Short mmCIF file of C-alpha atoms and ligand atoms in Angstrom, two decimals:
data_model
loop_
_atom_site.label_atom_id
_atom_site.label_comp_id
_atom_site.label_asym_id
_atom_site.label_seq_id
_atom_site.Cartn_x
_atom_site.Cartn_y
_atom_site.Cartn_z
CA MET D 1 92.18 108.19 127.25
CA THR D 2 89.97 106.67 124.34
CA ILE D 3 88.15 103.51 124.37
CA LEU D 4 88.51 101.94 120.68
CA ALA D 5 84.78 100.09 119.34
CA LEU D 6 86.69 97.08 118.71
CA SER D 7 84.53 93.50 118.51
CA ASP D 8 87.48 91.97 119.71
CA LYS D 9 89.10 94.02 122.49
CA SER D 10 91.96 91.94 123.08
CA LEU D 11 93.44 92.95 120.01
CA PHE D 12 94.47 96.51 121.38
CA LYS D 13 97.20 95.86 123.51
CA THR D 14 99.92 97.78 124.99
CA GLN D 15 102.66 95.50 126.92
CA ALA D 16 105.25 94.82 124.27
CA TYR D 17 105.92 91.57 123.07
CA ILE D 18 109.13 89.10 123.43
CA ASN D 19 109.94 85.56 123.37
CA GLY D 20 105.72 84.87 122.92
CA GLN D 21 105.21 86.74 126.08
CA TRP D 22 103.70 90.44 126.93
CA VAL D 23 105.60 92.37 128.77
CA ASP D 24 106.11 95.19 130.42
CA ALA D 25 109.45 97.35 130.62
CA TYR D 26 111.43 96.43 133.36
CA ASN D 27 111.12 99.78 134.78
CA GLY D 28 106.89 100.23 134.52
CA ALA D 29 107.70 102.78 132.36
CA THR D 30 104.94 103.47 129.45
CA PHE D 31 104.53 106.06 126.86
CA ASN D 32 101.64 108.02 125.01
CA VAL D 33 99.90 107.30 121.71
CA THR D 34 98.01 109.66 120.65
CA ASP D 35 94.94 110.53 118.04
CA PRO D 36 96.38 113.03 115.55
CA ALA D 37 93.00 113.35 114.55
CA THR D 38 91.79 114.59 117.92
CA GLY D 39 95.29 114.69 119.83
CA LYS D 40 93.47 112.34 122.74
CA VAL D 41 95.78 109.82 124.21
CA ILE D 42 94.40 106.56 123.85
CA ALA D 43 97.18 104.18 125.18
CA GLU D 44 100.31 104.23 127.46
CA VAL D 45 102.81 101.58 126.03
CA ALA D 46 105.62 100.18 127.64
CA ASP D 47 108.56 101.94 127.19
CA LEU D 48 111.50 99.33 126.65
CA GLY D 49 115.33 100.21 126.55
CA VAL D 50 118.79 98.59 125.14
CA ALA D 51 118.18 95.08 127.79
CA GLN D 52 114.84 93.85 126.75
CA THR D 53 116.39 94.47 122.77
CA ARG D 54 118.54 92.25 123.64
CA GLN D 55 116.47 89.81 125.30
CA ALA D 56 114.59 89.69 122.31
CA ILE D 57 117.08 89.13 120.20
CA GLU D 58 118.69 86.07 122.37
CA SER D 59 115.41 84.61 122.31
CA ALA D 60 114.75 85.03 118.34
CA GLN D 61 118.24 83.32 117.99
CA LEU D 62 117.00 80.69 119.96
CA ALA D 63 113.58 80.23 118.30
CA MET D 64 114.88 80.27 114.99
CA GLN D 65 116.75 77.07 115.42
CA SER D 66 114.08 74.67 115.12
CA TRP D 67 111.59 76.92 112.79
CA LYS D 68 114.65 76.84 110.14
CA ARG D 69 114.26 73.02 110.13
CA GLN D 70 110.98 72.96 109.77
CA THR D 71 110.56 72.43 105.88
CA ALA D 72 108.88 75.37 103.81
CA LYS D 73 105.54 73.99 103.44
CA GLU D 74 105.49 73.35 107.38
CA ARG D 75 106.34 77.35 107.55
CA SER D 76 104.66 78.26 104.82
CA ASN D 77 100.63 77.21 106.71
CA THR D 78 101.31 78.72 109.61
CA LEU D 79 101.90 81.92 108.14
CA ARG D 80 98.86 80.96 105.59
CA LYS D 81 96.84 80.73 109.45
CA TRP D 82 98.08 84.62 109.77
CA PHE D 83 97.61 85.85 107.20
CA GLU D 84 94.03 84.78 107.57
CA LEU D 85 93.62 86.02 110.73
CA ILE D 86 94.69 89.32 109.71
CA MET D 87 91.59 89.16 106.90
CA ASP D 88 89.01 88.01 110.07
CA ASN D 89 89.88 90.92 111.40
CA GLN D 90 90.36 93.56 108.85
CA GLU D 91 88.24 95.65 110.80
CA ASP D 92 88.91 96.00 113.98
CA LEU D 93 93.23 95.96 112.61
CA SER D 94 91.49 99.38 110.50
CA ILE D 95 90.40 100.85 113.49
CA ILE D 96 93.40 100.56 115.37
CA MET D 97 95.57 102.11 112.31
CA THR D 98 93.12 105.28 111.62
CA ALA D 99 93.51 106.08 115.65
CA GLU D 100 96.59 106.08 115.90
CA GLN D 101 98.00 106.94 112.97
CA GLY D 102 94.58 108.98 111.32
CA LYS D 103 95.09 108.35 108.06
CA VAL D 104 90.83 107.95 106.89
CA ILE D 105 88.90 104.34 107.81
CA ALA D 106 88.88 102.82 104.34
CA GLU D 107 92.54 103.65 103.46
CA SER D 108 93.06 101.86 106.84
CA ARG D 109 91.60 98.80 104.75
CA GLY D 110 93.40 98.72 102.58
CA GLU D 111 96.18 99.01 104.25
CA VAL D 112 95.28 95.92 106.32
CA ALA D 113 94.17 94.04 103.34
CA TYR D 114 97.53 95.41 101.17
CA GLY D 115 99.52 94.16 104.69
CA ALA D 116 98.03 90.57 104.70
CA SER D 117 98.68 89.67 101.03
CA PHE D 118 102.91 90.74 101.63
CA ILE D 119 101.94 87.35 104.21
CA GLU D 120 99.86 85.38 101.85
CA TRP D 121 101.98 85.66 98.94
CA PHE D 122 105.50 84.66 100.97
CA ALA D 123 103.67 81.93 102.08
CA GLU D 124 103.53 80.43 98.72
CA GLU D 125 106.65 81.67 97.59
CA GLY D 126 109.00 80.48 100.26
CA LYS D 127 108.38 76.54 98.89
CA ARG D 128 110.12 78.13 95.63
CA ILE D 129 113.46 78.74 97.20
CA TYR D 130 115.95 76.81 94.40
CA GLY D 131 119.47 76.37 94.60
CA ASP D 132 121.32 75.44 91.58
CA VAL D 133 123.42 72.73 90.14
CA ILE D 134 126.52 74.66 88.23
CA PRO D 135 127.92 73.00 85.37
CA ASN D 136 131.20 71.95 86.43
CA THR D 137 134.75 72.26 84.26
CA THR D 138 136.66 69.60 85.97
CA ALA D 139 134.99 66.12 85.70
CA ASP D 140 135.82 65.10 89.26
CA ARG D 141 133.85 67.53 91.60
CA ARG D 142 130.00 68.85 91.30
CA SER D 143 129.32 72.25 92.46
CA ILE D 144 126.35 73.14 94.37
CA VAL D 145 124.69 76.46 95.98
CA ILE D 146 122.20 76.01 98.55
CA LYS D 147 119.75 79.08 100.20
CA GLN D 148 120.09 79.33 103.41
CA PRO D 149 117.89 81.71 106.05
CA ILE D 150 120.35 84.80 106.49
CA GLY D 151 119.91 85.02 110.48
CA VAL D 152 117.98 86.64 112.82
CA VAL D 153 116.75 90.25 111.70
CA ALA D 154 116.30 93.40 112.76
CA ALA D 155 113.89 95.92 111.69
CA ILE D 156 112.66 99.29 112.29
CA THR D 157 109.62 100.56 110.40
CA PRO D 158 107.64 103.55 110.24
CA TRP D 159 104.29 105.24 111.16
CA ASN D 160 102.95 105.89 107.84
CA PHE D 161 102.04 102.61 107.28
CA PRO D 162 101.76 100.69 110.73
CA ASN D 163 101.04 97.30 109.00
CA ALA D 164 101.51 97.13 105.73
CA MET D 165 105.95 98.21 106.63
CA ILE D 166 105.65 95.80 108.90
CA THR D 167 104.52 92.45 107.01
CA ARG D 168 106.41 93.32 103.64
CA LYS D 169 109.46 92.62 106.33
CA ALA D 170 107.99 89.70 108.28
CA ALA D 171 106.99 87.83 105.70
CA PRO D 172 110.01 86.85 103.86
CA ALA D 173 112.40 86.44 107.22
CA LEU D 174 109.98 84.26 108.67
CA VAL D 175 108.82 82.07 106.10
CA THR D 176 113.06 81.36 104.63
CA GLY D 177 113.21 80.23 108.22
CA CYS D 178 114.72 83.67 109.60
CA ALA D 179 113.77 85.33 113.22
CA ILE D 180 112.69 89.04 113.77
CA VAL D 181 112.89 91.57 116.36
CA LEU D 182 111.03 94.74 115.40
CA LYS D 183 110.55 98.00 116.58
CA PRO D 184 107.63 100.18 115.35
CA ALA D 185 107.53 103.80 115.25
CA ALA D 186 106.79 104.89 118.43
CA GLU D 187 103.31 106.93 116.86
CA THR D 188 102.07 103.87 115.90
CA PRO D 189 102.63 100.68 117.80
CA LEU D 190 99.32 99.17 118.63
CA SER D 191 99.01 98.21 114.64
CA ALA D 192 102.06 96.03 114.90
CA LEU D 193 101.36 94.73 118.48
CA ALA D 194 97.68 93.55 116.97
CA ILE D 195 99.63 92.04 114.55
CA ALA D 196 101.67 89.76 116.94
CA GLU D 197 98.95 88.85 119.13
CA LEU D 198 97.65 87.51 115.47
CA ALA D 199 100.95 85.73 114.76
CA ASP D 200 100.35 84.19 118.17
CA ARG D 201 97.44 82.71 117.13
CA ALA D 202 98.47 81.70 114.61
CA GLY D 203 100.65 79.36 115.91
CA ILE D 204 103.72 81.27 115.11
CA PRO D 205 105.95 79.91 117.76
CA ALA D 206 107.47 82.03 120.45
CA GLY D 207 110.98 83.96 119.34
CA LEU D 208 110.02 84.02 116.27
CA PHE D 209 108.07 87.36 116.27
CA ASN D 210 109.34 89.77 118.77
CA VAL D 211 107.77 93.73 119.38
CA ILE D 212 110.13 96.51 121.01
CA THR D 213 107.90 99.42 121.80
CA GLY D 214 109.93 102.35 122.95
CA LEU D 215 111.31 105.68 122.97
CA ASN D 216 114.35 105.69 122.68
CA ALA D 217 114.58 104.73 119.28
CA PRO D 218 118.17 105.72 118.98
CA ASP D 219 119.77 103.70 121.73
CA ILE D 220 116.67 100.93 120.55
CA GLY D 221 118.05 101.41 117.16
CA ASN D 222 121.99 101.09 118.39
CA GLU D 223 121.25 97.35 119.76
CA LEU D 224 119.60 96.07 116.51
CA THR D 225 121.95 97.22 114.35
CA SER D 226 125.16 96.45 116.92
CA ASN D 227 124.83 93.13 117.98
CA PRO D 228 126.54 90.16 116.67
CA ILE D 229 123.65 88.13 116.73
CA VAL D 230 121.57 90.07 114.65
CA LYS D 231 122.56 89.08 110.46
CA LYS D 232 120.61 91.88 108.20
CA PHE D 233 118.65 95.12 109.78
CA THR D 234 116.04 96.45 107.65
CA PHE D 235 114.31 99.98 108.42
CA THR D 236 111.42 102.04 106.43
CA GLY D 237 112.02 105.30 106.79
CA SER D 238 114.31 108.54 106.47
CA THR D 239 116.92 108.69 104.48
CA PRO D 240 119.65 110.21 107.22
CA VAL D 241 118.43 107.94 109.61
CA GLY D 242 118.79 105.56 107.61
CA LYS D 243 122.51 106.65 106.59
CA MET D 244 123.22 106.52 110.23
CA LEU D 245 121.79 102.87 110.71
CA MET D 246 123.95 102.23 107.82
CA GLU D 247 126.95 103.20 109.23
CA GLN D 248 126.09 101.19 112.55
CA CYS D 249 125.73 98.27 110.45
CA ALA D 250 128.84 98.05 108.83
CA ARG D 251 130.44 97.83 112.49
CA THR D 252 129.93 94.02 112.16
CA VAL D 253 129.04 93.23 108.47
CA LYS D 254 125.24 93.30 108.43
CA ARG D 255 123.53 93.27 105.19
CA THR D 256 121.22 95.59 105.65
CA SER D 257 117.70 96.57 103.00
CA MET D 258 116.60 100.37 103.67
CA GLU D 259 113.89 101.69 101.75
CA LEU D 260 114.28 105.85 101.99
CA GLY D 261 112.96 108.83 101.45
CA GLY D 262 111.88 109.83 97.99
CA ASN D 263 110.95 112.91 95.42
CA ALA D 264 108.73 111.14 93.19
CA PRO D 265 107.79 113.02 89.57
CA VAL D 266 104.95 112.98 87.44
CA ILE D 267 105.99 113.77 83.86
CA VAL D 268 102.85 114.35 82.00
CA PHE D 269 103.19 114.77 78.77
CA ASP D 270 101.55 116.56 75.87
CA ASP D 271 100.11 113.41 74.32
CA ALA D 272 98.89 112.27 77.75
CA ASP D 273 94.95 111.77 78.19
CA ILE D 274 94.75 114.56 80.59
CA ASP D 275 91.85 113.48 82.74
CA LYS D 276 93.21 110.47 82.86
CA SER D 277 96.78 111.95 84.03
CA VAL D 278 94.92 114.55 86.53
CA ALA D 279 93.72 111.68 88.07
CA GLY D 280 96.61 109.61 88.23
CA ALA D 281 98.33 112.28 89.77
CA ILE D 282 95.86 112.95 92.55
CA GLY D 283 95.71 109.21 93.43
CA THR D 284 99.48 108.72 93.83
CA LYS D 285 99.81 112.32 95.53
CA PHE D 286 97.04 112.29 98.18
CA ARG D 287 96.93 109.55 99.38
CA ASN D 288 97.61 108.85 103.22
CA ALA D 289 96.99 112.54 102.74
CA GLY D 290 100.67 112.95 101.06
CA GLN D 291 102.72 110.81 103.42
CA THR D 292 103.83 108.01 101.85
CA CYS D 293 107.47 107.68 100.13
CA ILE D 294 105.93 107.29 96.86
CA CYS D 295 103.65 109.80 96.63
CA ALA D 296 103.73 112.78 93.69
CA ASN D 297 106.12 115.52 95.15
CA ARG D 298 106.56 117.04 91.41
CA LEU D 299 104.14 116.89 88.86
CA ILE D 300 106.00 117.78 86.10
CA VAL D 301 103.91 119.20 82.91
CA GLN D 302 104.49 119.73 79.59
CA ASP D 303 104.31 123.60 78.66
CA THR D 304 101.27 123.19 76.25
CA ILE D 305 98.87 121.94 78.59
CA TYR D 306 99.92 122.79 81.58
CA ASP D 307 97.20 125.46 81.74
CA GLU D 308 94.74 123.33 81.22
CA PHE D 309 95.88 121.04 83.84
CA VAL D 310 96.99 122.97 86.69
CA ALA D 311 93.16 124.16 85.85
CA LYS D 312 90.90 120.36 86.15
CA LEU D 313 93.57 119.52 88.87
CA THR D 314 92.87 122.66 91.36
CA ALA D 315 89.50 121.64 90.12
CA LYS D 316 89.28 118.49 91.51
CA VAL D 317 91.67 119.07 94.43
CA SER D 318 89.58 121.92 95.69
CA GLU D 319 86.80 118.55 96.06
CA PHE D 320 88.25 117.23 99.08
CA ARG D 321 86.84 116.79 102.19
CA ILE D 322 89.11 117.04 105.34
CA GLY D 323 88.09 116.06 109.17
CA ASN D 324 88.70 113.09 111.10
CA GLY D 325 89.56 109.21 109.62
CA PHE D 326 86.53 107.65 110.64
CA ASP D 327 84.18 110.17 109.69
CA SER D 328 82.63 108.75 106.37
CA ASN D 329 82.67 111.74 104.26
CA THR D 330 86.18 112.61 104.99
CA THR D 331 88.65 111.96 101.80
CA ILE D 332 91.69 113.54 103.43
CA GLY D 333 92.43 113.23 107.31
CA PRO D 334 95.43 114.87 109.54
CA LEU D 335 98.89 114.54 109.27
CA ILE D 336 100.55 113.02 112.00
CA SER D 337 101.68 116.01 114.00
CA GLU D 338 101.64 118.99 114.21
CA LYS D 339 105.88 119.12 113.73
CA ALA D 340 104.42 117.82 110.62
CA ALA D 341 101.67 120.17 109.32
CA ASP D 342 104.07 123.38 109.99
CA LYS D 343 107.29 121.45 107.81
CA VAL D 344 104.49 121.32 105.18
CA ASP D 345 103.73 124.63 105.49
CA SER D 346 106.67 126.32 105.40
CA LEU D 347 107.44 124.65 102.00
CA VAL D 348 104.48 126.43 100.37
CA MET D 349 106.08 129.75 101.97
CA ASP D 350 108.82 129.15 100.28
CA ALA D 351 107.46 128.52 97.42
CA LYS D 352 104.88 131.21 97.62
CA THR D 353 107.18 134.03 98.57
CA LYS D 354 109.07 133.17 95.55
CA GLY D 355 106.78 133.08 93.65
CA ALA D 356 104.30 129.88 93.63
CA ILE D 357 100.18 130.81 93.60
CA ALA D 358 98.12 128.59 95.30
CA THR D 359 95.57 127.39 93.23
CA THR D 360 93.46 126.03 95.84
CA GLY D 361 94.27 125.15 99.63
CA GLY D 362 97.75 126.90 100.75
CA ASP D 363 97.71 127.06 104.58
CA LYS D 364 97.12 125.34 107.42
CA ASP D 365 93.25 123.74 108.18
CA LYS D 366 90.89 125.34 110.46
CA ALA D 367 89.96 121.77 111.67
CA GLY D 368 92.94 121.09 113.88
CA ALA D 369 96.88 121.98 114.58
CA ASN D 370 97.40 118.93 112.21
CA TYR D 371 95.62 119.01 109.63
CA TYR D 372 96.77 121.11 106.14
CA GLN D 373 94.93 121.55 103.25
CA ALA D 374 94.71 120.07 99.76
CA THR D 375 96.69 122.62 97.65
CA VAL D 376 97.54 122.96 94.62
CA LEU D 377 100.28 125.01 93.56
CA SER D 378 101.07 126.97 90.06
CA ASN D 379 104.24 128.96 89.05
CA VAL D 380 106.41 126.75 90.67
CA THR D 381 110.43 126.37 89.92
CA GLU D 382 113.11 124.61 90.62
CA ASP D 383 114.62 126.99 93.02
CA MET D 384 112.05 127.05 95.64
CA ARG D 385 112.76 124.51 98.09
CA ILE D 386 110.31 122.05 97.19
CA PHE D 387 111.46 120.88 94.30
CA LYS D 388 114.21 118.81 96.31
CA GLU D 389 112.32 118.53 99.39
CA GLU D 390 110.11 115.63 100.07
CA ILE D 391 106.97 117.12 101.21
CA PHE D 392 105.16 114.74 103.23
CA GLY D 393 102.01 116.44 102.87
CA PRO D 394 98.86 117.40 100.50
CA VAL D 395 99.91 119.14 98.33
CA ALA D 396 100.75 119.62 94.81
CA PRO D 397 103.72 121.45 93.19
CA VAL D 398 103.27 121.87 89.07
CA PHE D 399 106.60 122.43 87.60
CA LYS D 400 106.77 123.84 83.46
CA PHE D 401 108.84 121.66 80.93
CA SER D 402 109.06 122.22 77.51
CA THR D 403 110.90 119.21 76.09
CA GLU D 404 111.07 115.85 76.40
CA GLU D 405 114.62 115.93 77.63
CA GLN D 406 114.27 118.77 80.01
CA ALA D 407 111.58 116.69 81.75
CA ILE D 408 113.76 113.78 81.82
CA GLU D 409 116.92 116.16 83.86
CA MET D 410 114.49 117.58 85.48
CA ALA D 411 113.16 114.46 87.32
CA ASN D 412 116.45 113.06 87.73
CA ASP D 413 117.61 115.83 89.36
CA THR D 414 117.02 114.65 93.16
CA GLU D 415 119.41 112.47 95.08
CA PHE D 416 116.53 110.66 95.55
CA GLY D 417 115.21 107.81 93.15
CA LEU D 418 112.48 105.40 94.32
CA ALA D 419 109.03 105.44 92.68
CA SER D 420 108.32 107.53 89.43
CA TYR D 421 105.39 108.51 87.37
CA ILE D 422 105.09 109.19 83.31
CA PHE D 423 101.83 109.69 81.31
CA THR D 424 102.03 109.26 77.71
CA GLU D 425 100.25 107.63 74.62
CA ASN D 426 102.99 107.44 72.57
CA MET D 427 104.85 103.93 72.72
CA SER D 428 108.28 105.05 71.72
CA ARG D 429 108.70 107.65 73.95
CA THR D 430 107.19 105.62 77.16
CA TRP D 431 110.59 103.29 76.65
CA ARG D 432 112.91 106.57 75.92
CA VAL D 433 111.35 108.26 79.55
CA ALA D 434 111.15 104.84 81.50
CA GLU D 435 114.59 103.50 80.70
CA ALA D 436 116.30 107.50 81.32
CA ILE D 437 114.89 107.89 84.54
CA GLU D 438 116.72 106.92 87.39
CA TYR D 439 114.14 105.53 89.79
CA GLY D 440 113.87 102.16 90.89
CA MET D 441 110.10 101.91 90.17
CA VAL D 442 108.26 103.89 87.26
CA GLY D 443 103.97 104.13 86.39
CA VAL D 444 103.73 104.31 83.49
CA ASN D 445 99.96 106.11 82.63
CA GLU D 446 99.44 103.87 86.25
CA VAL D 447 100.45 105.28 89.51
CA ALA D 448 98.74 101.97 92.17
CA ILE D 449 102.04 100.40 91.04
CA SER D 450 102.32 98.66 94.77
CA SER D 451 101.20 95.17 95.44
CA GLU D 452 103.30 91.91 96.51
CA ILE D 453 103.93 91.15 93.59
CA ILE D 454 106.07 93.73 92.37
CA PRO D 455 110.20 94.31 93.91
CA PHE D 456 109.26 97.56 95.43
CA GLY D 457 112.71 99.43 96.25
CA GLY D 458 114.95 102.96 95.23
CA VAL D 459 118.16 103.29 93.66
CA LYS D 460 120.61 106.01 94.60
CA GLU D 461 119.28 107.12 98.12
CA SER D 462 116.52 106.21 98.06
CA GLY D 463 117.48 102.99 99.41
CA GLN D 464 119.31 98.89 98.89
CA GLY D 465 117.29 96.00 98.37
CA ARG D 466 113.52 95.16 96.75
CA GLU D 467 110.37 93.98 99.43
CA GLY D 468 108.08 92.00 97.66
CA SER D 469 108.08 89.52 94.89
CA LYS D 470 110.46 86.56 94.63
CA TYR D 471 113.25 89.38 94.70
CA GLY D 472 112.11 90.36 98.23
CA LEU D 473 113.49 87.16 99.19
CA ASP D 474 117.05 87.23 98.32
CA ASP D 475 117.25 89.93 101.16
CA TYR D 476 117.16 86.89 103.40
CA LEU D 477 119.05 84.51 102.21
CA GLU D 478 122.24 83.45 101.88
CA ILE D 479 124.18 81.74 99.06
CA LYS D 480 126.20 78.64 100.11
CA TYR D 481 128.42 76.97 97.88
CA ILE D 482 129.36 72.97 98.28
CA CYS D 483 132.19 72.57 96.42
CA ILE D 484 131.98 68.19 96.61
CA GLY D 485 135.62 66.76 94.98
CA ASP D 486 137.47 63.88 94.22
CA LEU D 487 134.81 62.12 92.89
P1 ADP T 1 109.78 109.63 109.67
O1 ADP T 1 109.77 110.79 108.55
O2 ADP T 1 108.88 108.84 108.98
O3 ADP T 1 109.02 109.90 111.21
P2 ADP T 1 112.20 108.48 110.64
O4 ADP T 1 113.73 107.48 110.12
O5 ADP T 1 112.42 109.43 111.54
O6 ADP T 1 111.58 108.45 109.85
O7 ADP T 1 111.45 107.83 111.10
C1 ADP T 1 111.50 106.02 110.77
C2 ADP T 1 111.53 105.17 112.02
O8 ADP T 1 113.35 105.42 112.13
C3 ADP T 1 110.98 105.37 113.32
O9 ADP T 1 110.59 104.05 113.81
C4 ADP T 1 111.83 106.02 114.14
O10 ADP T 1 111.16 105.92 116.15
C5 ADP T 1 112.85 105.35 114.01
N1 ADP T 1 114.35 106.51 114.54
C6 ADP T 1 114.30 107.39 114.23
N2 ADP T 1 115.26 108.27 114.64
C7 ADP T 1 116.25 106.96 114.84
C8 ADP T 1 117.68 106.66 115.39
N3 ADP T 1 118.55 107.58 115.72
N4 ADP T 1 118.01 105.64 115.32
C9 ADP T 1 117.24 103.85 114.72
N5 ADP T 1 116.18 104.29 114.41
C10 ADP T 1 115.18 105.76 114.91
#
């Protein structure tokens, strides 16, 4: 087993965390966590099942009772300590993340800070959950609206952002007075457990933040979505799994937030600054080796600048250096698994057989089974699978359009609607296109659009609900109307 070079070894946890206790599975079962860069086992983690998931839900319910009665300021102070501890341990958390997820270490450092920012921000915003007094139509009554914590929250999170996808759910849940039971992806449980250790050190009371590690996602997921104690279910992951979990939640009418797949277009008009658009396309395409749900999936470029754009993009992309994320020279790490690399390869093969040209890359990389070359595909057309399917790898297909209407039509020709990007220097066009494209988020001449202060989320089959910002609190609150009559 590879030993990680942590300055604080006690952040390396392999037991699950329930009701403030570190626990093994009842039957002692464990599963392996491997480093995608080397294939080596880095941890054997407790493999829990339904009974312990239920136990966590029940302890969350109990813990919430006194937590929700604390003042917002008290809860905020505790969360603030959690934020500070995460930042104090940024380097160790980044090492754990790169070891289990593969992303380059600089990106891990960035994600830890990004993840922590949600805790900092919600700790502050949690003090500003206002109600309303509604002016009445009759003199003898008063109508009041208060907001209350929704109840026990269950969360399932993916492997591509092992820290931030957790904090952006846990922080608003906790600050509003809820408790949370989390099942992180089996590929990346170590980041979640390290965050739990810091939650414990920050003084977050036992039972409020629980981490269920386990391989049997369907059974654990079924308990989280069907247990009547759980009032809200929040998920980040693939669209097919999200749809199924929503159906499961319908049986007990749980509130759901879903952050699902994307098929982000980057529309580059001929009035854009081409160098800026190439840099932007690279920024949104290749982060985390292309494994983010807001990654550019389709570069849609105006015909008059198509050749110039492809040439400039190809020159830059061919400079990427593929390797282990711990190597400071590396700019693209491995994909999460060989299966993921195979899927990317099958999309590229499909495009090539239908006439696409790889101007750089276009194949698996010699660095190992999980690695894929940074790739640019030109001559890509809408009949290729890559137009419709989420790539989740370092491949940039460049499509061609001639008119603004056509660009909008192409951008909207998908069941997804998460992030989108436009490059243009024309202000009227900016407004026209930003309003016409069916996406939850639009970046104009900017691709680094995500942060704790904005409402992150999608429309259509990319999901529902928003994470981050003042809107991100609403998903964890119930509205209660109180009518005082007979005054
Ligand atoms: P990804 O492509 O990111 O792996 P998934 O939707 O498969 O997307 O996984 C996201 C999260 O959903 C992970 O934590 C995974 O364990 C979990 N998951 C996968 N299948 C199920 C299921 N049937 N029920 C509950 N959770 C699931």
